[in-house]
Amino acid sequence: MFPKALTIALLLGIGSLTGCGSSDDGSTATTTAPLGPGDFKADYKTSSQFFTNMKAPVKGTSPHGTTRIWYSSNVKELVAKDSFTAPEGTVVIKEFDMLGDGTKKGIAVMIKKAKGYDAANGDWYYDMRDMAGGVMADPPAGKIAMCIGCHAGYKSTDFLAGTKLR
Ligand code: HEC
């Protein structure tokens, strides 16, 4: 466990990196971003392989309730855009508190697989985990139809629905 102050310092450190680079020049950025880590990493909160734009959990618009999202650092510039395709290996980790009262907590994960894994649906793998990072049996991990059904409504941002949340 990290002391709270250190965790905050790390988050601030990560946050201060966001200012670099130029603003969106409208170029299509589909192939330039580096590959992602490719798998869930238990140290996502402190690892430089991940970042979050959310200083605290927020109440989203989904059934996930109150959430906080970490994206793998390879898509840091991409997710700021209105339209992009995430590279293979991109990992998204979302902590959720379904009722916002701490009773139904968990982690929802999306991982971008190699081309052809699920071509019709952006080649994303989905799973749900307990707070310790263990994969839940229900729903069975993989191409989860229930998840895809809703995330398919966000095609311009490559099935990612939370990139604008702060
Ligand atoms: C009814 C719609 C809906 C369903 C079903 C759904 N999601 Fe989401 N999901 C969202 C929305 C909307 C967001 C954006 C954040 C928010 O508002 O909570 C999101 C965000 C996420 C994120 C953060 C990445 C991002 O930017 O989209 C992950 C990871 C995720 N969902 C995983 C899952 C998994 C795994 C399942 C299935 C077990 C699932 N979702 C089912 C609507 C849905």
mmCIF file of C-alpha atoms and ligand atoms in Angstrom:
data_model
loop_
_atom_site.group_PDB
_atom_site.id
_atom_site.type_symbol
_atom_site.label_atom_id
_atom_site.label_comp_id
_atom_site.label_asym_id
_atom_site.label_seq_id
_atom_site.Cartn_x
_atom_site.Cartn_y
_atom_site.Cartn_z
ATOM 1 C CA MET A 1 0.000 0.000 0.000
ATOM 2 C CA PHE A 2 1.285 3.449 -0.897
ATOM 3 C CA PRO A 3 0.872 6.270 1.586
ATOM 4 C CA LYS A 4 -1.824 8.617 0.359
ATOM 5 C CA ALA A 5 0.474 11.620 -0.027
ATOM 6 C CA LEU A 6 2.854 9.673 -2.226
ATOM 7 C CA THR A 7 0.027 8.424 -4.405
ATOM 8 C CA ILE A 8 -1.194 11.976 -4.882
ATOM 9 C CA ALA A 9 2.326 13.159 -5.657
ATOM 10 C CA LEU A 10 2.649 10.462 -8.290
ATOM 11 C CA LEU A 11 -0.655 11.422 -9.846
ATOM 12 C CA LEU A 12 0.371 15.060 -9.940
ATOM 13 C CA GLY A 13 3.644 14.060 -11.528
ATOM 14 C CA ILE A 14 1.825 12.121 -14.190
ATOM 15 C CA GLY A 15 -0.591 14.992 -14.679
ATOM 16 C CA SER A 16 2.181 17.489 -15.300
ATOM 17 C CA LEU A 17 3.297 15.537 -18.332
ATOM 18 C CA THR A 18 0.064 16.178 -20.170
ATOM 19 C CA GLY A 19 1.003 19.680 -21.264
ATOM 20 C CA CYS A 20 3.633 18.603 -23.749
ATOM 21 C CA GLY A 21 3.082 18.096 -27.430
ATOM 22 C CA SER A 22 1.127 20.254 -29.791
ATOM 23 C CA SER A 23 -2.628 20.608 -29.857
ATOM 24 C CA ASP A 24 -4.652 18.439 -32.207
ATOM 25 C CA ASP A 25 -3.590 19.300 -35.750
ATOM 26 C CA GLY A 26 -6.300 17.198 -37.334
ATOM 27 C CA SER A 27 -3.928 14.610 -38.736
ATOM 28 C CA THR A 28 -5.142 11.024 -38.708
ATOM 29 C CA ALA A 29 -3.300 9.273 -35.932
ATOM 30 C CA THR A 30 -4.064 5.639 -36.491
ATOM 31 C CA THR A 31 -0.628 4.126 -36.921
ATOM 32 C CA THR A 32 1.741 6.417 -35.045
ATOM 33 C CA ALA A 33 0.941 5.447 -31.446
ATOM 34 C CA PRO A 34 3.162 2.750 -29.933
ATOM 35 C CA LEU A 35 1.840 -0.675 -28.966
ATOM 36 C CA GLY A 36 0.428 -1.024 -25.446
ATOM 37 C CA PRO A 37 1.392 -3.343 -22.573
ATOM 38 C CA GLY A 38 -1.126 -5.962 -23.748
ATOM 39 C CA ASP A 39 -2.288 -7.201 -20.362
ATOM 40 C CA PHE A 40 -3.796 -6.113 -17.057
ATOM 41 C CA LYS A 41 -1.118 -4.778 -14.690
ATOM 42 C CA ALA A 42 -1.910 -4.795 -10.983
ATOM 43 C CA ASP A 43 0.216 -1.682 -10.381
ATOM 44 C CA TYR A 44 -1.745 0.468 -12.854
ATOM 45 C CA LYS A 45 -2.220 3.239 -10.292
ATOM 46 C CA THR A 46 1.491 3.880 -9.911
ATOM 47 C CA SER A 47 3.009 2.457 -13.094
ATOM 48 C CA SER A 48 4.270 4.807 -15.802
ATOM 49 C CA GLN A 49 2.628 2.403 -18.272
ATOM 50 C CA PHE A 50 -0.751 3.887 -17.279
ATOM 51 C CA PHE A 51 -2.304 7.323 -16.787
ATOM 52 C CA THR A 52 -5.662 8.739 -15.746
ATOM 53 C CA ASN A 53 -7.295 12.040 -16.624
ATOM 54 C CA MET A 54 -9.579 11.746 -13.607
ATOM 55 C CA LYS A 55 -8.285 13.163 -10.327
ATOM 56 C CA ALA A 56 -11.108 11.398 -8.477
ATOM 57 C CA PRO A 57 -13.889 8.940 -9.309
ATOM 58 C CA VAL A 58 -16.829 10.489 -11.169
ATOM 59 C CA LYS A 59 -20.414 9.448 -11.714
ATOM 60 C CA GLY A 60 -20.519 8.358 -15.354
ATOM 61 C CA THR A 61 -23.495 7.662 -17.584
ATOM 62 C CA SER A 62 -23.111 3.879 -17.671
ATOM 63 C CA PRO A 63 -24.359 1.023 -15.488
ATOM 64 C CA HIS A 64 -20.857 0.987 -13.981
ATOM 65 C CA GLY A 65 -21.877 3.775 -11.554
ATOM 66 C CA THR A 66 -19.082 5.865 -10.045
ATOM 67 C CA THR A 67 -15.863 5.197 -11.929
ATOM 68 C CA ARG A 68 -12.267 6.089 -12.472
ATOM 69 C CA ILE A 69 -10.455 5.100 -15.664
ATOM 70 C CA TRP A 70 -6.782 4.431 -16.413
ATOM 71 C CA TYR A 71 -5.568 4.103 -20.031
ATOM 72 C CA SER A 72 -2.212 2.656 -21.039
ATOM 73 C CA SER A 73 0.242 5.468 -21.692
ATOM 74 C CA ASN A 74 0.710 4.559 -25.361
ATOM 75 C CA VAL A 75 -2.675 6.185 -26.133
ATOM 76 C CA LYS A 76 -2.192 9.315 -24.060
ATOM 77 C CA GLU A 77 -2.320 11.612 -27.089
ATOM 78 C CA LEU A 78 -4.827 9.526 -29.050
ATOM 79 C CA VAL A 79 -7.591 9.518 -26.433
ATOM 80 C CA ALA A 80 -7.639 13.316 -26.437
ATOM 81 C CA LYS A 81 -8.937 13.178 -30.014
ATOM 82 C CA ASP A 82 -12.536 12.824 -31.182
ATOM 83 C CA SER A 83 -11.667 10.042 -33.585
ATOM 84 C CA PHE A 84 -8.942 7.414 -33.362
ATOM 85 C CA THR A 85 -8.112 3.721 -33.496
ATOM 86 C CA ALA A 86 -6.203 2.334 -30.515
ATOM 87 C CA PRO A 87 -3.119 0.234 -31.325
ATOM 88 C CA GLU A 88 -2.765 -3.430 -30.414
ATOM 89 C CA GLY A 89 -1.917 -4.012 -26.759
ATOM 90 C CA THR A 90 -3.788 -0.953 -25.512
ATOM 91 C CA VAL A 91 -5.186 -1.659 -22.040
ATOM 92 C CA VAL A 92 -8.001 0.191 -20.279
ATOM 93 C CA ILE A 93 -8.735 -0.336 -16.605
ATOM 94 C CA LYS A 94 -11.837 1.061 -14.979
ATOM 95 C CA GLU A 95 -12.589 0.900 -11.284
ATOM 96 C CA PHE A 96 -16.299 1.011 -10.623
ATOM 97 C CA ASP A 97 -18.497 1.390 -7.598
ATOM 98 C CA MET A 98 -21.839 0.402 -9.004
ATOM 99 C CA LEU A 99 -24.050 2.018 -6.401
ATOM 100 C CA GLY A 100 -21.580 4.695 -5.405
ATOM 101 C CA ASP A 101 -21.622 3.451 -1.809
ATOM 102 C CA GLY A 102 -18.662 1.087 -1.801
ATOM 103 C CA THR A 103 -20.694 -2.116 -1.708
ATOM 104 C CA LYS A 104 -20.349 -3.335 -5.299
ATOM 105 C CA LYS A 105 -16.827 -2.521 -6.333
ATOM 106 C CA GLY A 106 -14.805 -4.055 -9.106
ATOM 107 C CA ILE A 107 -12.598 -3.496 -12.116
ATOM 108 C CA ALA A 108 -13.681 -3.634 -15.755
ATOM 109 C CA VAL A 109 -10.930 -4.241 -18.299
ATOM 110 C CA MET A 110 -10.633 -3.810 -22.073
ATOM 111 C CA ILE A 111 -7.588 -5.044 -23.991
ATOM 112 C CA LYS A 112 -6.982 -4.435 -27.695
ATOM 113 C CA LYS A 113 -6.002 -7.747 -29.264
ATOM 114 C CA ALA A 114 -4.268 -8.482 -32.579
ATOM 115 C CA LYS A 115 -6.169 -7.774 -35.803
ATOM 116 C CA GLY A 116 -8.715 -10.507 -36.443
ATOM 117 C CA TYR A 117 -9.491 -11.364 -32.793
ATOM 118 C CA ASP A 118 -12.958 -9.833 -33.224
ATOM 119 C CA ALA A 119 -12.710 -7.802 -36.403
ATOM 120 C CA ALA A 120 -16.371 -6.744 -36.442
ATOM 121 C CA ASN A 121 -16.044 -5.214 -32.986
ATOM 122 C CA GLY A 122 -12.669 -3.521 -32.967
ATOM 123 C CA ASP A 123 -10.698 -6.567 -31.712
ATOM 124 C CA TRP A 124 -11.374 -5.775 -28.032
ATOM 125 C CA TYR A 125 -11.211 -8.358 -25.226
ATOM 126 C CA TYR A 126 -13.322 -7.631 -22.093
ATOM 127 C CA ASP A 127 -13.235 -8.901 -18.540
ATOM 128 C CA MET A 128 -14.441 -8.066 -15.031
ATOM 129 C CA ARG A 129 -12.233 -8.410 -11.963
ATOM 130 C CA ASP A 130 -12.436 -8.144 -8.201
ATOM 131 C CA MET A 131 -10.491 -5.309 -6.568
ATOM 132 C CA ALA A 132 -7.501 -7.620 -6.080
ATOM 133 C CA GLY A 133 -7.299 -8.117 -9.844
ATOM 134 C CA GLY A 134 -8.680 -11.653 -10.019
ATOM 135 C CA VAL A 135 -10.769 -12.321 -13.145
ATOM 136 C CA MET A 136 -14.434 -13.005 -12.344
ATOM 137 C CA ALA A 137 -16.067 -16.096 -13.788
ATOM 138 C CA ASP A 138 -19.296 -14.257 -14.552
ATOM 139 C CA PRO A 139 -19.519 -12.825 -17.119
ATOM 140 C CA PRO A 140 -16.998 -15.123 -18.862
ATOM 141 C CA ALA A 141 -14.012 -13.077 -20.105
ATOM 142 C CA GLY A 142 -13.450 -12.464 -23.801
ATOM 143 C CA LYS A 143 -15.831 -11.136 -26.433
ATOM 144 C CA ILE A 144 -18.609 -10.373 -23.934
ATOM 145 C CA ALA A 145 -21.733 -9.592 -25.976
ATOM 146 C CA MET A 146 -23.283 -7.449 -23.253
ATOM 147 C CA CYS A 147 -20.238 -5.182 -23.088
ATOM 148 C CA ILE A 148 -19.843 -5.009 -26.854
ATOM 149 C CA GLY A 149 -23.512 -4.179 -27.325
ATOM 150 C CA CYS A 150 -23.122 -0.911 -25.504
ATOM 151 C CA HIS A 151 -19.520 -0.010 -26.368
ATOM 152 C CA ALA A 152 -20.359 -0.411 -30.075
ATOM 153 C CA GLY A 153 -22.181 2.895 -29.751
ATOM 154 C CA TYR A 154 -18.777 4.620 -29.509
ATOM 155 C CA LYS A 155 -17.165 3.618 -32.812
ATOM 156 C CA SER A 156 -15.438 6.933 -33.573
ATOM 157 C CA THR A 157 -13.353 6.547 -30.408
ATOM 158 C CA ASP A 158 -12.731 2.850 -31.104
ATOM 159 C CA PHE A 159 -15.391 1.475 -28.705
ATOM 160 C CA LEU A 160 -14.087 3.607 -25.813
ATOM 161 C CA ALA A 161 -16.847 5.524 -24.056
ATOM 162 C CA GLY A 162 -15.043 7.352 -21.297
ATOM 163 C CA THR A 163 -12.266 9.295 -22.989
ATOM 164 C CA LYS A 164 -13.915 12.661 -22.257
ATOM 165 C CA LEU A 165 -14.473 12.041 -18.556
ATOM 166 C CA ARG A 166 -12.404 14.209 -16.234
HETATM 167 C C1 HEC B 1 -25.138 0.057 -21.149
HETATM 168 C C2 HEC B 1 -23.831 0.475 -21.610
HETATM 169 C C3 HEC B 1 -22.569 -0.234 -21.164
HETATM 170 C C4 HEC B 1 -22.356 -1.566 -20.919
HETATM 171 C C5 HEC B 1 -23.345 -2.707 -21.010
HETATM 172 C C6 HEC B 1 -20.939 -1.696 -20.585
HETATM 173 N N1 HEC B 1 -20.335 -0.484 -20.603
HETATM 174 FE FE1 HEC B 1 -18.375 -0.122 -20.197
HETATM 175 N N2 HEC B 1 -18.716 1.860 -20.403
HETATM 176 C C7 HEC B 1 -19.921 2.463 -20.719
HETATM 177 C C8 HEC B 1 -19.787 3.919 -20.641
HETATM 178 C C9 HEC B 1 -20.870 4.949 -20.928
HETATM 179 C C10 HEC B 1 -18.459 4.161 -20.254
HETATM 180 C C11 HEC B 1 -17.816 5.508 -19.987
HETATM 181 C C12 HEC B 1 -17.599 5.714 -18.514
HETATM 182 C C13 HEC B 1 -18.856 5.812 -17.714
HETATM 183 O O1 HEC B 1 -19.733 6.621 -18.057
HETATM 184 O O2 HEC B 1 -18.974 5.071 -16.738
HETATM 185 C C14 HEC B 1 -17.805 2.852 -20.151
HETATM 186 C C15 HEC B 1 -16.468 2.678 -19.857
HETATM 187 C C16 HEC B 1 -15.830 1.465 -19.799
HETATM 188 C C17 HEC B 1 -14.403 1.291 -19.637
HETATM 189 C C18 HEC B 1 -13.384 2.402 -19.624
HETATM 190 C C19 HEC B 1 -12.863 2.611 -21.047
HETATM 191 C C20 HEC B 1 -13.694 3.521 -21.918
HETATM 192 O O3 HEC B 1 -13.295 4.670 -22.127
HETATM 193 O O4 HEC B 1 -14.706 3.060 -22.448
HETATM 194 C C21 HEC B 1 -14.161 -0.035 -19.589
HETATM 195 C C22 HEC B 1 -12.801 -0.715 -19.440
HETATM 196 C C23 HEC B 1 -15.440 -0.703 -19.696
HETATM 197 N N3 HEC B 1 -16.435 0.229 -19.833
HETATM 198 C C24 HEC B 1 -15.595 -2.076 -19.667
HETATM 199 C C25 HEC B 1 -16.836 -2.709 -19.778
HETATM 200 C C26 HEC B 1 -17.006 -4.141 -19.646
HETATM 201 C C27 HEC B 1 -15.905 -5.142 -19.370
HETATM 202 C C28 HEC B 1 -18.346 -4.371 -19.811
HETATM 203 C C29 HEC B 1 -19.096 -5.670 -19.753
HETATM 204 C C30 HEC B 1 -18.877 -6.524 -18.599
HETATM 205 C C31 HEC B 1 -18.988 -3.080 -20.050
HETATM 206 N N4 HEC B 1 -18.033 -2.102 -20.029
HETATM 207 C C32 HEC B 1 -20.337 -2.897 -20.273
HETATM 208 C C33 HEC B 1 -21.065 1.814 -21.063
HETATM 209 C C34 HEC B 1 -21.288 0.451 -20.944
#
